[in-house]
mmCIF file of C-alpha atoms in Angstrom:
data_model
loop_
_atom_site.group_PDB
_atom_site.id
_atom_site.type_symbol
_atom_site.label_atom_id
_atom_site.label_comp_id
_atom_site.label_asym_id
_atom_site.label_seq_id
_atom_site.Cartn_x
_atom_site.Cartn_y
_atom_site.Cartn_z
ATOM 1 C CA MET W 202 88.867 81.143 81.080
ATOM 2 C CA PHE W 203 91.557 82.754 80.268
ATOM 3 C CA LEU W 204 89.905 85.803 80.139
ATOM 4 C CA PHE W 205 88.749 84.976 82.707
ATOM 5 C CA VAL W 206 92.135 84.133 84.201
ATOM 6 C CA LEU W 207 93.377 88.051 83.036
ATOM 7 C CA ALA W 208 90.590 90.072 84.601
ATOM 8 C CA ARG W 209 91.096 88.641 87.913
ATOM 9 C CA VAL W 210 94.999 89.386 87.683
ATOM 10 C CA SER W 211 94.528 93.082 86.512
ATOM 11 C CA VAL W 212 91.526 93.720 89.170
ATOM 12 C CA GLY W 213 94.119 91.880 91.956
ATOM 13 C CA ILE W 214 96.562 94.432 91.311
ATOM 14 C CA PHE W 215 94.706 97.707 90.992
ATOM 15 C CA LYS W 216 91.874 97.363 92.870
ATOM 16 C CA HIS W 217 93.416 98.344 96.396
ATOM 17 C CA THR W 218 92.114 101.776 96.611
ATOM 18 C CA LEU W 219 90.816 101.167 100.388
ATOM 19 C CA SER W 220 94.608 100.584 101.134
ATOM 20 C CA ILE W 221 96.057 103.864 99.428
ATOM 21 C CA SER W 222 92.634 105.830 101.103
ATOM 22 C CA ARG W 223 94.092 104.354 104.585
ATOM 23 C CA ALA W 224 97.505 105.126 103.917
ATOM 24 C CA MET W 225 96.702 108.908 103.059
ATOM 25 C CA LEU W 226 94.203 109.121 106.213
ATOM 26 C CA SER W 227 97.227 108.132 108.637
ATOM 27 C CA ASP W 228 99.277 110.398 107.281
ATOM 28 C CA LEU W 229 96.286 113.199 106.871
ATOM 29 C CA VAL W 230 94.944 112.952 110.981
ATOM 30 C CA PRO W 231 96.668 113.190 114.538
ATOM 31 C CA GLU W 232 97.482 109.644 116.313
ATOM 32 C CA LYS W 233 94.969 110.127 118.426
ATOM 33 C CA GLU W 234 92.026 110.856 115.821
ATOM 34 C CA ARG W 235 93.263 107.773 113.592
ATOM 35 C CA PRO W 236 91.335 104.695 115.201
ATOM 36 C CA LEU W 237 88.490 106.450 114.752
ATOM 37 C CA VAL W 238 88.809 107.705 111.002
ATOM 38 C CA ILE W 239 89.663 104.270 109.895
ATOM 39 C CA GLY W 240 86.533 103.150 111.606
ATOM 40 C CA GLN W 241 84.759 105.572 109.131
ATOM 41 C CA LEU W 242 86.018 104.558 106.245
ATOM 42 C CA ASN W 243 85.922 100.813 107.091
ATOM 43 C CA THR W 244 82.051 101.899 107.580
ATOM 44 C CA ALA W 245 81.635 103.681 104.621
ATOM 45 C CA SER W 246 82.931 100.442 102.771
ATOM 46 C CA SER W 247 80.918 98.193 104.779
ATOM 47 C CA VAL W 248 77.627 99.977 102.933
ATOM 48 C CA GLY W 249 78.975 98.398 99.855
ATOM 49 C CA PHE W 250 78.734 95.209 101.908
ATOM 50 C CA ILE W 251 75.360 95.874 102.573
ATOM 51 C CA LEU W 252 73.920 96.682 99.469
ATOM 52 C CA GLY W 253 76.332 94.658 96.822
ATOM 53 C CA PRO W 254 74.769 91.094 97.924
ATOM 54 C CA MET W 255 71.106 91.900 97.647
ATOM 55 C CA VAL W 256 71.545 94.074 94.452
ATOM 56 C CA GLY W 257 73.888 91.263 92.735
ATOM 57 C CA GLY W 258 71.687 88.191 94.218
ATOM 58 C CA CYS W 259 68.685 90.049 91.940
ATOM 59 C CA LEU W 260 70.533 90.598 89.208
ATOM 60 C CA SER W 261 72.285 86.972 89.089
ATOM 61 C CA GLU W 262 68.452 86.158 87.858
ATOM 62 C CA LEU W 263 68.011 88.096 85.254
ATOM 63 C CA ASP W 264 69.032 87.040 81.584
ATOM 64 C CA GLY W 265 72.361 88.264 81.238
ATOM 65 C CA GLY W 266 72.339 89.212 84.936
ATOM 66 C CA PHE W 267 76.562 88.549 85.334
ATOM 67 C CA CYS W 268 77.215 91.184 82.162
ATOM 68 C CA LEU W 269 75.262 93.492 83.802
ATOM 69 C CA THR W 270 76.839 93.322 87.017
ATOM 70 C CA CYS W 271 79.926 93.595 85.516
ATOM 71 C CA PHE W 272 79.053 96.502 83.730
ATOM 72 C CA ILE W 273 77.914 98.480 86.660
ATOM 73 C CA CYS W 274 80.867 97.390 88.761
ATOM 74 C CA PHE W 275 83.110 99.116 85.444
ATOM 75 C CA SER W 276 80.994 102.196 85.893
ATOM 76 C CA VAL W 277 81.380 102.432 89.362
ATOM 77 C CA PHE W 278 85.303 102.388 89.089
ATOM 78 C CA ILE W 279 84.856 105.002 86.382
ATOM 79 C CA LEU W 280 82.801 107.254 88.764
ATOM 80 C CA ASN W 281 85.326 107.146 91.146
ATOM 81 C CA ALA W 282 88.483 107.404 89.091
ATOM 82 C CA GLY W 283 86.345 110.640 88.094
ATOM 83 C CA LEU W 284 85.866 111.780 91.158
ATOM 84 C CA VAL W 285 89.523 110.920 92.584
ATOM 85 C CA TRP W 286 90.524 113.455 88.959
ATOM 86 C CA LEU W 287 88.977 115.989 90.763
ATOM 87 C CA PHE W 288 90.258 115.652 93.781
ATOM 88 C CA PRO W 289 92.460 118.635 95.075
ATOM 89 C CA TRP W 290 95.712 117.158 95.690
ATOM 90 C CA SER W 291 97.988 119.805 95.913
ATOM 91 C CA GLU W 292 96.211 121.164 99.449
ATOM 92 C CA VAL W 293 96.400 117.434 100.546
ATOM 93 C CA SER W 294 99.959 117.336 99.708
ATOM 94 C CA VAL W 295 100.528 120.198 101.240
ATOM 95 C CA HIS W 296 98.570 119.276 104.747
ATOM 96 C CA SER W 297 99.712 115.429 104.564
ATOM 97 C CA THR W 298 103.351 116.863 104.570
ATOM 98 C CA GLU W 299 103.100 118.869 107.366
ATOM 99 C CA SER W 300 100.449 116.339 109.346
ATOM 100 C CA SER W 301 103.745 113.933 109.128
ATOM 101 C CA LEU W 302 106.340 116.183 110.179
ATOM 102 C CA ARG W 303 103.745 117.361 113.094
ATOM 103 C CA LEU W 304 103.609 113.345 114.283
ATOM 104 C CA GLY W 305 107.210 112.781 113.280
ATOM 105 C CA GLU W 306 108.083 115.347 116.291
ATOM 106 C CA ASN W 307 105.471 113.580 118.834
ATOM 107 C CA HIS W 308 105.970 109.832 117.830
ATOM 108 C CA ALA W 309 108.492 107.909 120.612
ATOM 109 C CA PRO W 310 110.531 105.220 118.114
ATOM 110 C CA LEU W 311 111.087 101.834 118.545
ATOM 111 C CA ASP W 312 114.700 101.691 118.539
ATOM 112 C CA ASN W 313 115.290 98.262 115.272
ATOM 113 C CA THR W 314 111.511 98.460 114.498
ATOM 114 C CA ASP W 315 111.665 102.318 113.623
ATOM 115 C CA CYS W 316 114.993 101.582 111.658
ATOM 116 C CA ALA W 317 112.944 99.161 109.349
ATOM 117 C CA VAL W 318 110.760 101.145 108.783
ATOM 118 C CA GLN W 319 112.574 104.214 107.780
ATOM 119 C CA GLU W 320 114.988 101.810 104.912
ATOM 120 C CA ALA W 321 111.788 100.401 103.850
ATOM 121 C CA SER W 322 110.510 103.905 103.437
ATOM 122 C CA LEU W 323 113.137 106.102 102.269
ATOM 123 C CA GLY W 324 115.683 103.848 100.611
ATOM 124 C CA PRO W 325 113.499 103.143 97.610
ATOM 125 C CA GLY W 326 112.365 106.520 97.206
ATOM 126 C CA SER W 327 114.597 109.365 97.701
ATOM 127 C CA ALA W 328 115.032 111.329 94.514
ATOM 128 C CA GLU W 329 119.316 110.278 94.802
ATOM 129 C CA ASP W 330 118.118 106.680 94.662
ATOM 130 C CA GLN W 331 115.659 107.306 91.573
ATOM 131 C CA GLN W 332 118.847 108.287 89.812
ATOM 132 C CA ALA W 333 121.353 107.049 90.571
ATOM 133 C CA HIS W 334 120.170 103.613 89.560
ATOM 134 C CA GLY W 335 117.445 101.890 87.190
ATOM 135 C CA PRO W 336 113.605 100.490 88.235
ATOM 136 C CA TRP W 337 115.183 96.974 88.951
ATOM 137 C CA ALA W 338 117.089 98.186 91.592
ATOM 138 C CA GLU W 339 114.797 100.353 93.243
ATOM 139 C CA GLY W 340 112.619 96.621 92.917
ATOM 140 C CA VAL W 341 115.218 94.721 95.085
ATOM 141 C CA ALA W 342 116.095 98.354 97.750
ATOM 142 C CA ALA W 343 111.976 98.049 98.252
ATOM 143 C CA LEU W 344 111.932 94.140 98.529
ATOM 144 C CA ARG W 345 114.663 94.318 100.997
ATOM 145 C CA GLY W 346 113.709 97.323 102.926
ATOM 146 C CA LEU W 347 109.806 95.178 103.161
ATOM 147 C CA ARG W 348 111.908 92.028 104.608
ATOM 148 C CA SER W 349 113.741 94.301 107.390
ATOM 149 C CA LEU W 350 110.615 95.180 108.196
ATOM 150 C CA VAL W 351 108.276 91.895 108.543
ATOM 151 C CA PHE W 352 111.798 90.516 110.360
ATOM 152 C CA SER W 353 111.762 93.234 112.609
ATOM 153 C CA GLU W 354 110.504 93.292 115.976
ATOM 154 C CA MET W 355 107.166 94.109 114.582
ATOM 155 C CA TRP W 356 106.780 90.373 113.658
ATOM 156 C CA ASP W 357 104.489 89.756 116.227
ATOM 157 C CA VAL W 358 102.177 92.207 115.230
ATOM 158 C CA PHE W 359 101.926 90.573 111.114
ATOM 159 C CA LEU W 360 101.732 87.583 113.045
ATOM 160 C CA VAL W 361 98.497 88.478 114.235
ATOM 161 C CA ARG W 362 97.261 89.982 111.494
ATOM 162 C CA LEU W 363 97.921 86.697 109.333
ATOM 163 C CA LEU W 364 96.369 84.267 112.138
ATOM 164 C CA MET W 365 93.396 86.378 112.434
ATOM 165 C CA ALA W 366 92.826 86.752 108.777
ATOM 166 C CA VAL W 367 92.429 83.470 108.452
ATOM 167 C CA ALA W 368 90.857 82.934 110.636
ATOM 168 C CA VAL W 369 87.921 85.070 109.730
ATOM 169 C CA MET W 370 88.420 83.728 105.671
ATOM 170 C CA LEU W 371 88.098 80.257 107.150
ATOM 171 C CA TYR W 372 84.505 81.289 108.418
ATOM 172 C CA TYR W 373 83.430 83.292 105.179
ATOM 173 C CA SER W 374 85.249 80.730 102.468
ATOM 174 C CA ASN W 375 82.805 78.080 103.967
ATOM 175 C CA PHE W 376 79.500 80.017 105.142
ATOM 176 C CA VAL W 377 77.180 79.564 101.916
ATOM 177 C CA LEU W 378 78.092 76.236 101.271
ATOM 178 C CA ALA W 379 77.723 75.398 105.838
ATOM 179 C CA LEU W 380 74.194 76.947 106.300
ATOM 180 C CA GLU W 381 73.250 74.956 103.168
ATOM 181 C CA GLU W 382 74.711 71.501 104.384
ATOM 182 C CA ARG W 383 73.987 72.327 107.907
ATOM 183 C CA PHE W 384 70.497 73.634 108.480
ATOM 184 C CA GLY W 385 69.144 73.490 104.476
ATOM 185 C CA VAL W 386 69.468 77.474 104.065
ATOM 186 C CA ARG W 387 68.607 78.440 100.582
ATOM 187 C CA PRO W 388 70.943 81.336 99.304
ATOM 188 C CA LYS W 389 68.474 83.646 99.423
ATOM 189 C CA VAL W 390 68.722 83.614 102.175
ATOM 190 C CA THR W 391 72.136 83.674 103.063
ATOM 191 C CA GLY W 392 72.178 87.104 101.273
ATOM 192 C CA TYR W 393 70.023 88.574 103.271
ATOM 193 C CA LEU W 394 71.829 87.653 105.986
ATOM 194 C CA ILE W 395 75.371 88.148 105.002
ATOM 195 C CA SER W 396 74.027 91.883 104.349
ATOM 196 C CA TYR W 397 72.280 91.768 107.611
ATOM 197 C CA SER W 398 75.282 90.946 108.558
ATOM 198 C CA SER W 399 77.273 93.900 107.157
ATOM 199 C CA ALA W 400 75.162 96.165 108.480
ATOM 200 C CA VAL W 401 75.967 95.801 112.208
ATOM 201 C CA GLY W 402 79.308 96.253 110.582
ATOM 202 C CA VAL W 403 78.926 99.546 110.031
ATOM 203 C CA LEU W 404 77.314 99.592 113.392
ATOM 204 C CA ALA W 405 80.500 99.019 114.170
ATOM 205 C CA GLY W 406 81.647 101.991 112.511
ATOM 206 C CA LEU W 407 80.151 104.077 114.440
ATOM 207 C CA VAL W 408 79.898 103.287 118.061
ATOM 208 C CA LEU W 409 83.652 103.069 117.624
ATOM 209 C CA GLY W 410 84.571 106.944 119.009
ATOM 210 C CA PRO W 411 82.669 105.445 122.379
ATOM 211 C CA VAL W 412 84.352 102.534 122.296
ATOM 212 C CA LEU W 413 87.412 103.822 122.243
ATOM 213 C CA ARG W 414 87.014 106.280 124.874
ATOM 214 C CA LEU W 415 85.636 103.778 127.205
ATOM 215 C CA TYR W 416 88.918 101.945 125.966
ATOM 216 C CA ARG W 417 91.189 105.627 126.517
ATOM 217 C CA HIS W 418 92.216 104.902 123.107
ATOM 218 C CA ASN W 419 94.075 102.022 123.927
ATOM 219 C CA SER W 420 94.473 100.234 120.442
ATOM 220 C CA PRO W 421 96.014 97.250 121.739
ATOM 221 C CA ARG W 422 93.765 96.756 124.677
ATOM 222 C CA LEU W 423 90.904 96.352 122.260
ATOM 223 C CA LEU W 424 92.178 94.323 119.728
ATOM 224 C CA LEU W 425 93.150 91.755 122.140
ATOM 225 C CA HIS W 426 89.242 92.130 123.411
ATOM 226 C CA SER W 427 88.099 91.950 119.874
ATOM 227 C CA SER W 428 90.272 89.416 118.807
ATOM 228 C CA ALA W 429 89.461 87.181 122.158
ATOM 229 C CA LEU W 430 85.160 87.865 121.172
ATOM 230 C CA THR W 431 86.235 86.887 117.539
ATOM 231 C CA PHE W 432 87.419 83.703 119.066
ATOM 232 C CA LEU W 433 84.620 82.746 121.104
ATOM 233 C CA LEU W 434 82.210 83.528 118.587
ATOM 234 C CA LEU W 435 83.896 81.580 115.627
ATOM 235 C CA LEU W 436 83.513 78.583 118.419
ATOM 236 C CA LEU W 437 79.845 79.491 119.162
ATOM 237 C CA TYR W 438 79.283 79.157 115.423
ATOM 238 C CA SER W 439 80.662 76.168 115.018
ATOM 239 C CA THR W 440 79.221 74.233 117.626
ATOM 240 C CA ALA W 441 75.086 76.150 117.031
ATOM 241 C CA PRO W 442 72.768 73.103 117.256
ATOM 242 C CA THR W 443 70.504 74.998 115.692
ATOM 243 C CA LEU W 444 69.986 77.892 112.794
ATOM 244 C CA GLY W 445 68.768 80.702 114.994
ATOM 245 C CA ALA W 446 71.748 79.668 117.353
ATOM 246 C CA ALA W 447 74.146 79.865 114.075
ATOM 247 C CA VAL W 448 72.453 83.606 113.368
ATOM 248 C CA VAL W 449 73.084 85.527 116.325
ATOM 249 C CA PRO W 450 77.501 84.285 116.500
ATOM 250 C CA SER W 451 77.315 84.977 112.797
ATOM 251 C CA VAL W 452 76.145 88.338 113.215
ATOM 252 C CA LEU W 453 78.157 89.318 116.058
ATOM 253 C CA LEU W 454 81.119 88.640 114.175
ATOM 254 C CA SER W 455 80.836 91.138 112.144
ATOM 255 C CA PHE W 456 81.114 93.843 114.932
ATOM 256 C CA SER W 457 83.958 91.968 116.056
ATOM 257 C CA THR W 458 86.055 91.808 113.131
ATOM 258 C CA ALA W 459 85.288 95.205 111.963
ATOM 259 C CA LEU W 460 86.768 96.582 115.501
ATOM 260 C CA GLY W 461 89.567 94.003 114.729
ATOM 261 C CA ARG W 462 90.212 95.197 111.615
ATOM 262 C CA THR W 463 90.590 99.103 112.785
ATOM 263 C CA CYS W 464 92.766 98.359 115.687
ATOM 264 C CA ILE W 465 95.331 96.174 113.829
ATOM 265 C CA THR W 466 95.919 99.046 111.180
ATOM 266 C CA ASP W 467 95.852 101.479 113.966
ATOM 267 C CA VAL W 468 98.344 99.313 116.092
ATOM 268 C CA GLN W 469 100.864 98.725 112.807
ATOM 269 C CA LEU W 470 101.238 102.079 112.458
ATOM 270 C CA ALA W 471 102.141 103.133 115.933
ATOM 271 C CA ALA W 472 104.129 100.609 116.275
ATOM 272 C CA GLY W 473 106.309 101.206 113.385
ATOM 273 C CA GLY W 474 105.972 104.964 113.424
ATOM 274 C CA ALA W 475 104.196 107.355 111.164
ATOM 275 C CA GLN W 476 107.598 108.014 108.717
ATOM 276 C CA ALA W 477 106.044 105.224 106.596
ATOM 277 C CA GLY W 478 101.862 104.860 107.268
ATOM 278 C CA GLY W 479 102.201 103.496 103.359
ATOM 279 C CA THR W 480 104.633 101.149 103.616
ATOM 280 C CA LEU W 481 103.645 99.592 106.738
ATOM 281 C CA ILE W 482 100.075 99.321 105.296
ATOM 282 C CA GLY W 483 100.873 97.939 101.687
ATOM 283 C CA VAL W 484 102.771 95.392 103.945
ATOM 284 C CA GLY W 485 99.446 94.488 106.397
ATOM 285 C CA GLN W 486 97.365 94.625 103.748
ATOM 286 C CA SER W 487 99.855 91.902 101.799
ATOM 287 C CA VAL W 488 99.890 89.272 104.763
ATOM 288 C CA THR W 489 96.312 89.512 104.849
ATOM 289 C CA ALA W 490 96.650 88.711 101.195
ATOM 290 C CA VAL W 491 98.852 85.538 102.006
ATOM 291 C CA GLY W 492 95.769 84.816 104.745
ATOM 292 C CA ARG W 493 93.413 84.655 101.452
ATOM 293 C CA VAL W 494 95.619 82.494 99.815
ATOM 294 C CA MET W 495 95.484 79.843 102.408
ATOM 295 C CA ALA W 496 92.401 80.375 104.032
ATOM 296 C CA PRO W 497 90.498 78.543 101.049
ATOM 297 C CA LEU W 498 93.065 75.963 100.879
ATOM 298 C CA LEU W 499 92.529 74.777 104.413
ATOM 299 C CA SER W 500 88.734 75.728 104.368
ATOM 300 C CA GLY W 501 88.628 72.347 101.524
ATOM 301 C CA VAL W 502 90.695 70.198 103.607
ATOM 302 C CA ALA W 503 89.093 70.942 106.794
ATOM 303 C CA GLN W 504 85.835 70.667 104.757
ATOM 304 C CA GLU W 505 86.327 66.603 103.917
ATOM 305 C CA PHE W 506 86.187 65.972 107.563
ATOM 306 C CA SER W 507 83.213 68.164 108.635
ATOM 307 C CA PRO W 508 80.878 71.321 107.182
ATOM 308 C CA CYS W 509 82.359 72.479 110.796
ATOM 309 C CA GLY W 510 85.798 72.327 110.498
ATOM 310 C CA PRO W 511 86.619 75.172 108.728
ATOM 311 C CA PRO W 512 85.172 77.450 111.636
ATOM 312 C CA SER W 513 86.551 75.145 114.505
ATOM 313 C CA LEU W 514 89.542 75.679 112.851
ATOM 314 C CA GLY W 515 89.368 79.851 112.677
ATOM 315 C CA ALA W 516 88.477 79.366 116.359
ATOM 316 C CA ALA W 517 92.100 77.490 117.119
ATOM 317 C CA LEU W 518 93.823 80.486 115.316
ATOM 318 C CA ALA W 519 91.787 83.287 116.617
ATOM 319 C CA LEU W 520 92.724 81.251 119.969
ATOM 320 C CA VAL W 521 96.590 82.023 119.038
ATOM 321 C CA ALA W 522 96.637 84.984 117.491
ATOM 322 C CA VAL W 523 95.133 85.895 121.178
ATOM 323 C CA PHE W 524 97.747 84.207 123.119
ATOM 324 C CA ILE W 525 100.717 86.113 120.855
ATOM 325 C CA MET W 526 99.265 89.062 122.194
ATOM 326 C CA LEU W 527 98.810 88.114 125.924
ATOM 327 C CA LEU W 528 102.574 87.731 125.417
ATOM 328 C CA ASN W 529 103.504 90.845 123.927
ATOM 329 C CA LYS W 530 101.343 92.848 125.596
ATOM 330 C CA PRO W 531 103.935 94.619 127.636
ATOM 331 C CA ARG W 532 105.612 95.901 124.616
ATOM 332 C CA TYR W 533 102.293 97.446 122.951
ATOM 333 C CA GLY W 534 100.042 98.730 125.368
ATOM 334 C CA GLY W 535 101.285 101.088 127.862
ATOM 335 C CA ASP W 536 103.277 102.983 126.128
ATOM 336 C CA ARG W 537 101.016 104.250 123.258
ATOM 337 C CA SER W 538 98.766 104.822 126.170
ATOM 338 C CA GLY W 539 101.306 107.003 127.920
ATOM 339 C CA ARG W 540 101.810 109.084 125.055
ATOM 340 C CA LEU W 541 98.209 109.560 124.245
ATOM 341 C CA LYS W 542 98.035 111.223 127.341
ATOM 342 C CA ARG W 543 100.675 113.449 127.282
ATOM 343 C CA GLU W 544 99.685 114.252 124.289
#
């Protein structure tokens, strides 16, 4: 058990390659194209969620299947490390700096929020600070910058991200057990259903471009509508009387959550500015990680009352997130849309 815990700690620290990739993409592409490119990255990662449950389910039935699965995962990470090592980093660094400068010229600041982002990104990472202070002082400065960022004017964006993360995690943490208790579904069938839902998530990434054009690249508005759709689908899933009635909203949830996951990242970067894309994405991922910690605890309590308890609680949290977005819609809605039109 100690080795399992040790392995999970190391994986939890070093597995955030998608977060780093999103931070790089936020610097490499113009702001108008950012949601589409991040959506394509999410689509590529979703392909793994299509193959993973099917391959893992088949391997787990073999003798020594667990060890074989771990070795395959290890090999994939080694392959990725080799690809990263061969990547032309010098060209990316130059292009990333130039892109950030261009984005900084076109980006309208948001008063205190922008100051907090600059403090979080520039304070502990400058060359002068690295020479004048030790690593502990740099860490304290980084934590202060992150604290000022979380308690800045962007608090509602992070709160919406937390609520939606907990809502979706409540659904997923209860999914396999709920299908077995409510409808007697076998785990193998559940695995195929998860893979099919992931395929729908890939479809969401493919149609993200036309959807954004339909919304005139208004990510806050699309985030509001996708969150409202997530609330409705969670409510329908939790009240479904038959398996067929539960499959439809569970599959469509992958579509709405894929759109929402891309839009919330773009809203964060648009509200905070292009000066600290990595910091903003890192804080957003930390907020999501807090949701992953809270969701199993809340799911266990709600599961004691009913198998439908976790998704019902998730629907309630999603509804709260929708209300928060409606109350703060003027601040994040029109400003960015108008700026993109001027560009």
